[in-house]
Each structure stands twice: as structure tokens, then as C-alpha cells.
mmCIF file of C-alpha atoms in Angstrom:
data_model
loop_
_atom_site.group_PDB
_atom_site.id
_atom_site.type_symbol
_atom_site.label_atom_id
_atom_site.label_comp_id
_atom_site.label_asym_id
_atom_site.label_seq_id
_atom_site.Cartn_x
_atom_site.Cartn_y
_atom_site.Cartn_z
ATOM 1 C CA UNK A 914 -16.178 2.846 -9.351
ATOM 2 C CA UNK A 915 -18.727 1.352 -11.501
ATOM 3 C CA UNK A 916 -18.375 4.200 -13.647
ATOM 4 C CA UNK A 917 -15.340 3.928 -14.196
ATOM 5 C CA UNK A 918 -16.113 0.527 -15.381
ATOM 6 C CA UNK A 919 -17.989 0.863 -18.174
ATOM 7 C CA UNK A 920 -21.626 0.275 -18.470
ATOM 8 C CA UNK A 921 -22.846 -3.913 -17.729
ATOM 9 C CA UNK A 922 -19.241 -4.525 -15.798
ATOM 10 C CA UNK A 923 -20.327 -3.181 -12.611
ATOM 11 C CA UNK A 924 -17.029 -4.192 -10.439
ATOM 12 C CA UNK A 925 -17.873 -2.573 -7.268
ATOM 13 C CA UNK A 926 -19.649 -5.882 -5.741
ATOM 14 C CA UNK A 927 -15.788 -7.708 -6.062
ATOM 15 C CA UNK A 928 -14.210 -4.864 -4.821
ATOM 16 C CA UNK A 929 -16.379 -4.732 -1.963
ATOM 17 C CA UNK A 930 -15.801 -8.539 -1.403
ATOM 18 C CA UNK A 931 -11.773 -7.867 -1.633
ATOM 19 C CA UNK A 932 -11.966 -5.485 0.803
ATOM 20 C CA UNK A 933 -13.995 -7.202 3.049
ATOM 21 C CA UNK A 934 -11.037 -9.743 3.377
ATOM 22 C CA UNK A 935 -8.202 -7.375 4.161
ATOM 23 C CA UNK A 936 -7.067 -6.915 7.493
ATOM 24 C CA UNK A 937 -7.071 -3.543 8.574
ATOM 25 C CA UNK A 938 -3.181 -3.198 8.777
ATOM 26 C CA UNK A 939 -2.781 -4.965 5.841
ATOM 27 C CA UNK A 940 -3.859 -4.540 2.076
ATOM 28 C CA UNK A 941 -2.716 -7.626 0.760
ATOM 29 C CA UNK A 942 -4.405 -10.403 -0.267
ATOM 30 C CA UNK A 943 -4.373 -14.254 -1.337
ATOM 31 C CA UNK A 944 -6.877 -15.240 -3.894
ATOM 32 C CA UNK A 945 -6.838 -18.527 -2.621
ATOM 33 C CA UNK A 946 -10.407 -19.705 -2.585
ATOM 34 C CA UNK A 947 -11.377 -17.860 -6.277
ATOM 35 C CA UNK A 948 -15.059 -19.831 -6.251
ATOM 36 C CA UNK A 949 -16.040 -18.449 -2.607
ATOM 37 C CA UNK A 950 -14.926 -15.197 -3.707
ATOM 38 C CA UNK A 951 -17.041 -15.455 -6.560
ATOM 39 C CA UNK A 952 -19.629 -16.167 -4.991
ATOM 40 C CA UNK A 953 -19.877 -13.926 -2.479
ATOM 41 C CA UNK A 954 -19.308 -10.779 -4.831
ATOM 42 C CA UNK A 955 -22.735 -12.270 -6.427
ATOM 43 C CA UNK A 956 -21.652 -14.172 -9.422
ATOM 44 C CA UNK A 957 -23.031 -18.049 -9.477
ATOM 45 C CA UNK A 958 -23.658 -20.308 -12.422
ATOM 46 C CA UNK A 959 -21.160 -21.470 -14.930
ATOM 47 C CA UNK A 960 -19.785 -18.297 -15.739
ATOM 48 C CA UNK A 961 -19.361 -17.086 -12.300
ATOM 49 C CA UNK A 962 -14.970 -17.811 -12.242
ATOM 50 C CA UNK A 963 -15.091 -15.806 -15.863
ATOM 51 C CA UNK A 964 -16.973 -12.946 -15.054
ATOM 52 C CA UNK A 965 -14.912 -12.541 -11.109
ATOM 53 C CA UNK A 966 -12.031 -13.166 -13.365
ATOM 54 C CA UNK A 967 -12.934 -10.193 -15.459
ATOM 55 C CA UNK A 968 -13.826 -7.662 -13.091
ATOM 56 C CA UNK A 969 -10.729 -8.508 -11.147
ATOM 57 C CA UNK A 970 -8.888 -7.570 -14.586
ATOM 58 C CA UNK A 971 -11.045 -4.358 -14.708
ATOM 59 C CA UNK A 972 -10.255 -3.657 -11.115
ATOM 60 C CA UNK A 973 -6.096 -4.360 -11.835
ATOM 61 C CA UNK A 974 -6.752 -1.911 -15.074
ATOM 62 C CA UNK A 975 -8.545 1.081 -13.405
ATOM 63 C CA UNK A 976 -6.206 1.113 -10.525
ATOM 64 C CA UNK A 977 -8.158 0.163 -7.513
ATOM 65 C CA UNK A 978 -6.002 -2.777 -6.851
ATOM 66 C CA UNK A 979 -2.601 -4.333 -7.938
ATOM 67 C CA UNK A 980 -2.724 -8.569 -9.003
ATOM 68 C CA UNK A 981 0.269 -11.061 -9.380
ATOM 69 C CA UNK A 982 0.467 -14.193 -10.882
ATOM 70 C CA UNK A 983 1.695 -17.038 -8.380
ATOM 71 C CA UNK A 984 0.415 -21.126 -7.992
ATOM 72 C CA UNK A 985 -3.149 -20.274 -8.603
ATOM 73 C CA UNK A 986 -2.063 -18.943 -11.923
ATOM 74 C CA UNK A 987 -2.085 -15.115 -12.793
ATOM 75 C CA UNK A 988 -4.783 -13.957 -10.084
ATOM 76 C CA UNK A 989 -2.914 -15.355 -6.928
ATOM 77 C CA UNK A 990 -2.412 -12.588 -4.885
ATOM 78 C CA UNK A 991 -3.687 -9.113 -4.679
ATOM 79 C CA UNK A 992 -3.105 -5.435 -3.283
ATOM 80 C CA UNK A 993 -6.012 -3.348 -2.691
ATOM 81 C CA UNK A 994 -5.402 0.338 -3.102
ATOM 82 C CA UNK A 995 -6.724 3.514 -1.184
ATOM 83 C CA UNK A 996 -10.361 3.507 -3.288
ATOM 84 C CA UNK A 997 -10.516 7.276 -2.442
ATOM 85 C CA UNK A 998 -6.973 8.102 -3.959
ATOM 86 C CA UNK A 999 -8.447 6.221 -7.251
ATOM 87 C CA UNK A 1000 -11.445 8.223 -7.640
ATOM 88 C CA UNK A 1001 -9.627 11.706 -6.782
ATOM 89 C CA UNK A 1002 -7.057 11.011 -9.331
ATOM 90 C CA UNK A 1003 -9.816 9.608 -12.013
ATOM 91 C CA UNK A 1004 -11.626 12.745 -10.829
ATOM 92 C CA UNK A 1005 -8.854 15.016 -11.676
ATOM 93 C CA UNK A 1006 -8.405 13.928 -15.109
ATOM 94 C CA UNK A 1007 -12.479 14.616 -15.720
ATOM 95 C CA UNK A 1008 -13.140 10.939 -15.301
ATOM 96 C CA UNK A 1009 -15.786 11.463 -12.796
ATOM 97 C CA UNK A 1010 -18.944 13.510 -12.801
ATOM 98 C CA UNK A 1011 -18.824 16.790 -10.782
ATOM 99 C CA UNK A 1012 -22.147 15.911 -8.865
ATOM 100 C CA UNK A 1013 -20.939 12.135 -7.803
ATOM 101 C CA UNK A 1014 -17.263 13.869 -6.827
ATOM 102 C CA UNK A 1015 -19.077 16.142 -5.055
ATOM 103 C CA UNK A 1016 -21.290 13.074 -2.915
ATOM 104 C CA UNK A 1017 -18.386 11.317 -2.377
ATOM 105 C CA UNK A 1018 -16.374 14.536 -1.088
ATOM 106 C CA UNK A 1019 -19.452 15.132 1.436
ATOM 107 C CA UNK A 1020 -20.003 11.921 2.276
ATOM 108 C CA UNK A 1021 -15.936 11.640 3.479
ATOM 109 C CA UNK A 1022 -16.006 13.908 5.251
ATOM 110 C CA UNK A 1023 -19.359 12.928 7.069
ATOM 111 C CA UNK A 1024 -17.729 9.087 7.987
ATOM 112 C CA UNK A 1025 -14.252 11.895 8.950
ATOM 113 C CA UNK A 1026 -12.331 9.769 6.422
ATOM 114 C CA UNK A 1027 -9.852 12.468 5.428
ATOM 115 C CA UNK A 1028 -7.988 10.324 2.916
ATOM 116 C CA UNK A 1029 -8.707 12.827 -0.383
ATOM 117 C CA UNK A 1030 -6.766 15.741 1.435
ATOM 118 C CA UNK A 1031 -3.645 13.418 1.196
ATOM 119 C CA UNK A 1032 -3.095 14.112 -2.731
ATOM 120 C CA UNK A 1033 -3.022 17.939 -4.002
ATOM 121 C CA UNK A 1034 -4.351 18.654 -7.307
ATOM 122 C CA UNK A 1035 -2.247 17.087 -9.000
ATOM 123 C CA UNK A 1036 -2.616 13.369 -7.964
ATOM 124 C CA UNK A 1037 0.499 13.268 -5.860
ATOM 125 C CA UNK A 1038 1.078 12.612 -2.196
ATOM 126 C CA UNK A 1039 1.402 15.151 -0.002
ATOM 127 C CA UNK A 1040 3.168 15.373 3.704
ATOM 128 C CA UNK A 1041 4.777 17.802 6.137
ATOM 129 C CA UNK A 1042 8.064 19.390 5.204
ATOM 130 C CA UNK A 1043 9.152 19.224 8.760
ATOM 131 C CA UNK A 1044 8.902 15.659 9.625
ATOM 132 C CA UNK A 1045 10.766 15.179 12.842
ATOM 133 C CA UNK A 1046 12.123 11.874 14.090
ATOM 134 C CA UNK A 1047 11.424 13.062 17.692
ATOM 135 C CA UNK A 1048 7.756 14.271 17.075
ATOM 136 C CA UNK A 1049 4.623 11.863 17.333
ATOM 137 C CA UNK A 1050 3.317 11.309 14.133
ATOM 138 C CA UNK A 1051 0.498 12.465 12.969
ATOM 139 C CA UNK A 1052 -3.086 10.506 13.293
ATOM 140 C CA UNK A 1053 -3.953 8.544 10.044
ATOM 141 C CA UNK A 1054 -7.035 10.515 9.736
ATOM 142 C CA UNK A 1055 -5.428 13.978 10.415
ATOM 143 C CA UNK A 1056 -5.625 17.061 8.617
ATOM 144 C CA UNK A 1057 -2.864 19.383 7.961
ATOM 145 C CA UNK A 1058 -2.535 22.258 10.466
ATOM 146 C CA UNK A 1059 -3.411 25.565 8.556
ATOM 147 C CA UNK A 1060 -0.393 27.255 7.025
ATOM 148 C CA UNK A 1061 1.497 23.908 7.097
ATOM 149 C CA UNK A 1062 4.069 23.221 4.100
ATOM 150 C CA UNK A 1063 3.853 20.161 2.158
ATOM 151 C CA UNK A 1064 5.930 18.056 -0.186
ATOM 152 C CA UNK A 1065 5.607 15.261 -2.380
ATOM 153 C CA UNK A 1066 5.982 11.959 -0.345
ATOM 154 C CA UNK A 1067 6.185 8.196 -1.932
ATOM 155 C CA UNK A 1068 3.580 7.027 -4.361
ATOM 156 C CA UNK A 1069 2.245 3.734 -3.664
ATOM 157 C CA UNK A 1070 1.947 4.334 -0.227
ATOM 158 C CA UNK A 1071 -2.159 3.043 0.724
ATOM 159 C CA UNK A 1072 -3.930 3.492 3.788
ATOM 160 C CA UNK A 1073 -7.113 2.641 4.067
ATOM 161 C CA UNK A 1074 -8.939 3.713 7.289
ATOM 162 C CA UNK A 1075 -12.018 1.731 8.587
ATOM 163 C CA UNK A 1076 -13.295 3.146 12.058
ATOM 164 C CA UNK A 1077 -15.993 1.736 14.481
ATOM 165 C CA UNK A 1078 -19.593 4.035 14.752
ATOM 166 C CA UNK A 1079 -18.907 5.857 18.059
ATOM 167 C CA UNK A 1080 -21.107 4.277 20.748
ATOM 168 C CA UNK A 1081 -24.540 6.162 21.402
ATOM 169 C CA UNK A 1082 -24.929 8.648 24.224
#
């Protein structure tokens, strides 16, 4: 994500702080306390509204979250994207190193956060071909059974998945 960013606009900090906020069946967000926000993703002093201001901006601009103008002027509200569909689509134009893919891939996989397997290699969304109204849907987290046929499904569609630690044996 920082990356992404550019070199001395690290945004990952405000992104973290976003997302910290959602709930989980929700992605939306109201900016309505800007200076706590601020704050809390680290920035303090008299710049601290210009530079959250400007990574939100760089956030809006790379994709890893939507923002609309409303009464607290043109950060208001925001929608916080799937981060992992934003880095496998950044990764699939060459946007992202092999190696750091690579960690991120393993490290997924590790926390069984499946989300990368939902876009082909292409960018797009992928689901069954034989969704049935009468069949339980599939688990959030699922993978697709072997030999399975997919199709393109909506884009915009966001899930992010945050899971407790199982409990110790």
C-alpha cells in the first residue's frame, strides 16, 4: 500500500485507522470527527488535517477506498474497499514487486483469508456458474470446489473478512 503511494506519503497508517472504524458488515464510513481521525492515524501539529486530508486523496486515487463530498465538505463519507482486491489488481498490472506479492499471497493464506482467489487474472470477479436459489451459499472465506466453472460476477462488490484467533488447545 505504501508503495503504491509513492515514497514520503506512506498512507497505510490512515487506512489502517479507516478500517479500524468499519463495522464488520459494513464498509461505509462517516468522516465525522476528521481531527480524531487524524490523530489517531499519527498525524499531530498544525499540519495534521492537511496531510490526513492528503493521504485520504491518495487512498480515493489508488483505489483502496471510495470518498463523497457531503456537510463536512468533500471528505464526508467514505467506502473502504477489499485492500486485497487492490493490491492483486495493482499486482497484475506490474505495480507490485514479485517478492512483496509473493508475502502477501503467503501470508493470506496463513490468516485463511481467501479473498485474492475471488478475481482471476484478469482483475475481475469471479463466481459459480451454477448459483442456485435453493442451495446454501457458499462461506465468505470459501474456495472454489476443484473443476468448478466460474463467471464474471458484479464489480464493486467488497467483502472484507476479519476473523477471531481460534482459542488455544
Amino acid at each position: 500500500m505504501d508503495d503504491l503511494a509513492g515514497k514520503g506519503v506512506p498512507v497505510s497508517r490512515t487506512y489502517l485507522e479507516l478500517w479500524s472504524r468499519v463495522r464488520i458488515e459494513e464498509n461505509f464510513i462517516a468522516l465525522s470527527r476528521p481531527g480524531e481521525m487524524a490523530f489517531h492515524a499519527g498525524f499531530e501539529g498544525q499540519r495534521a488535517m492537511r496531510t490526513w486530508k492528503d493521504r485520504m486523496h491518495r487512498l480515493a486515487d489508488l483505489g483502496f477506498i471510495g470518498v463523497m463530498g457531503g456537510p463536512l465538505g468533500d471528505l464526508s463519507y467514505a467506502v473502504i474497499y477489499n485492500p486485497y482486491y487492490v493490491i492483486k489488481r495493482a499486482y497484475l498490472a506490474k505495480k507490485v514487486h514479485e517478492n512483496k506479492w509473493q508475502a502477501l499471497a503467503i501470508r493470506a493464506n496463513e490468516v485463511s483469508a481467501f479473498d485474492l482467489d475471488d478475481l482471476d487474472d484478469a482483475g475481475n470477479f469471479i463466481t459459480d456458474d451454477d448459483d442456485d436459489d435453493a442451495a446454501p451459499a457458499a462461506p465468505a472465506n470459501s474456495k472454489p470446489a476443484p473443476g468448478t466453472t466460474r463467471s464474471p460476477a458484479k464489480p464493486g462488490a467488497s467483502r472484507i473478512v476479519r476473523r477471531a484467533k481460534p482459542a488455544a488447545k
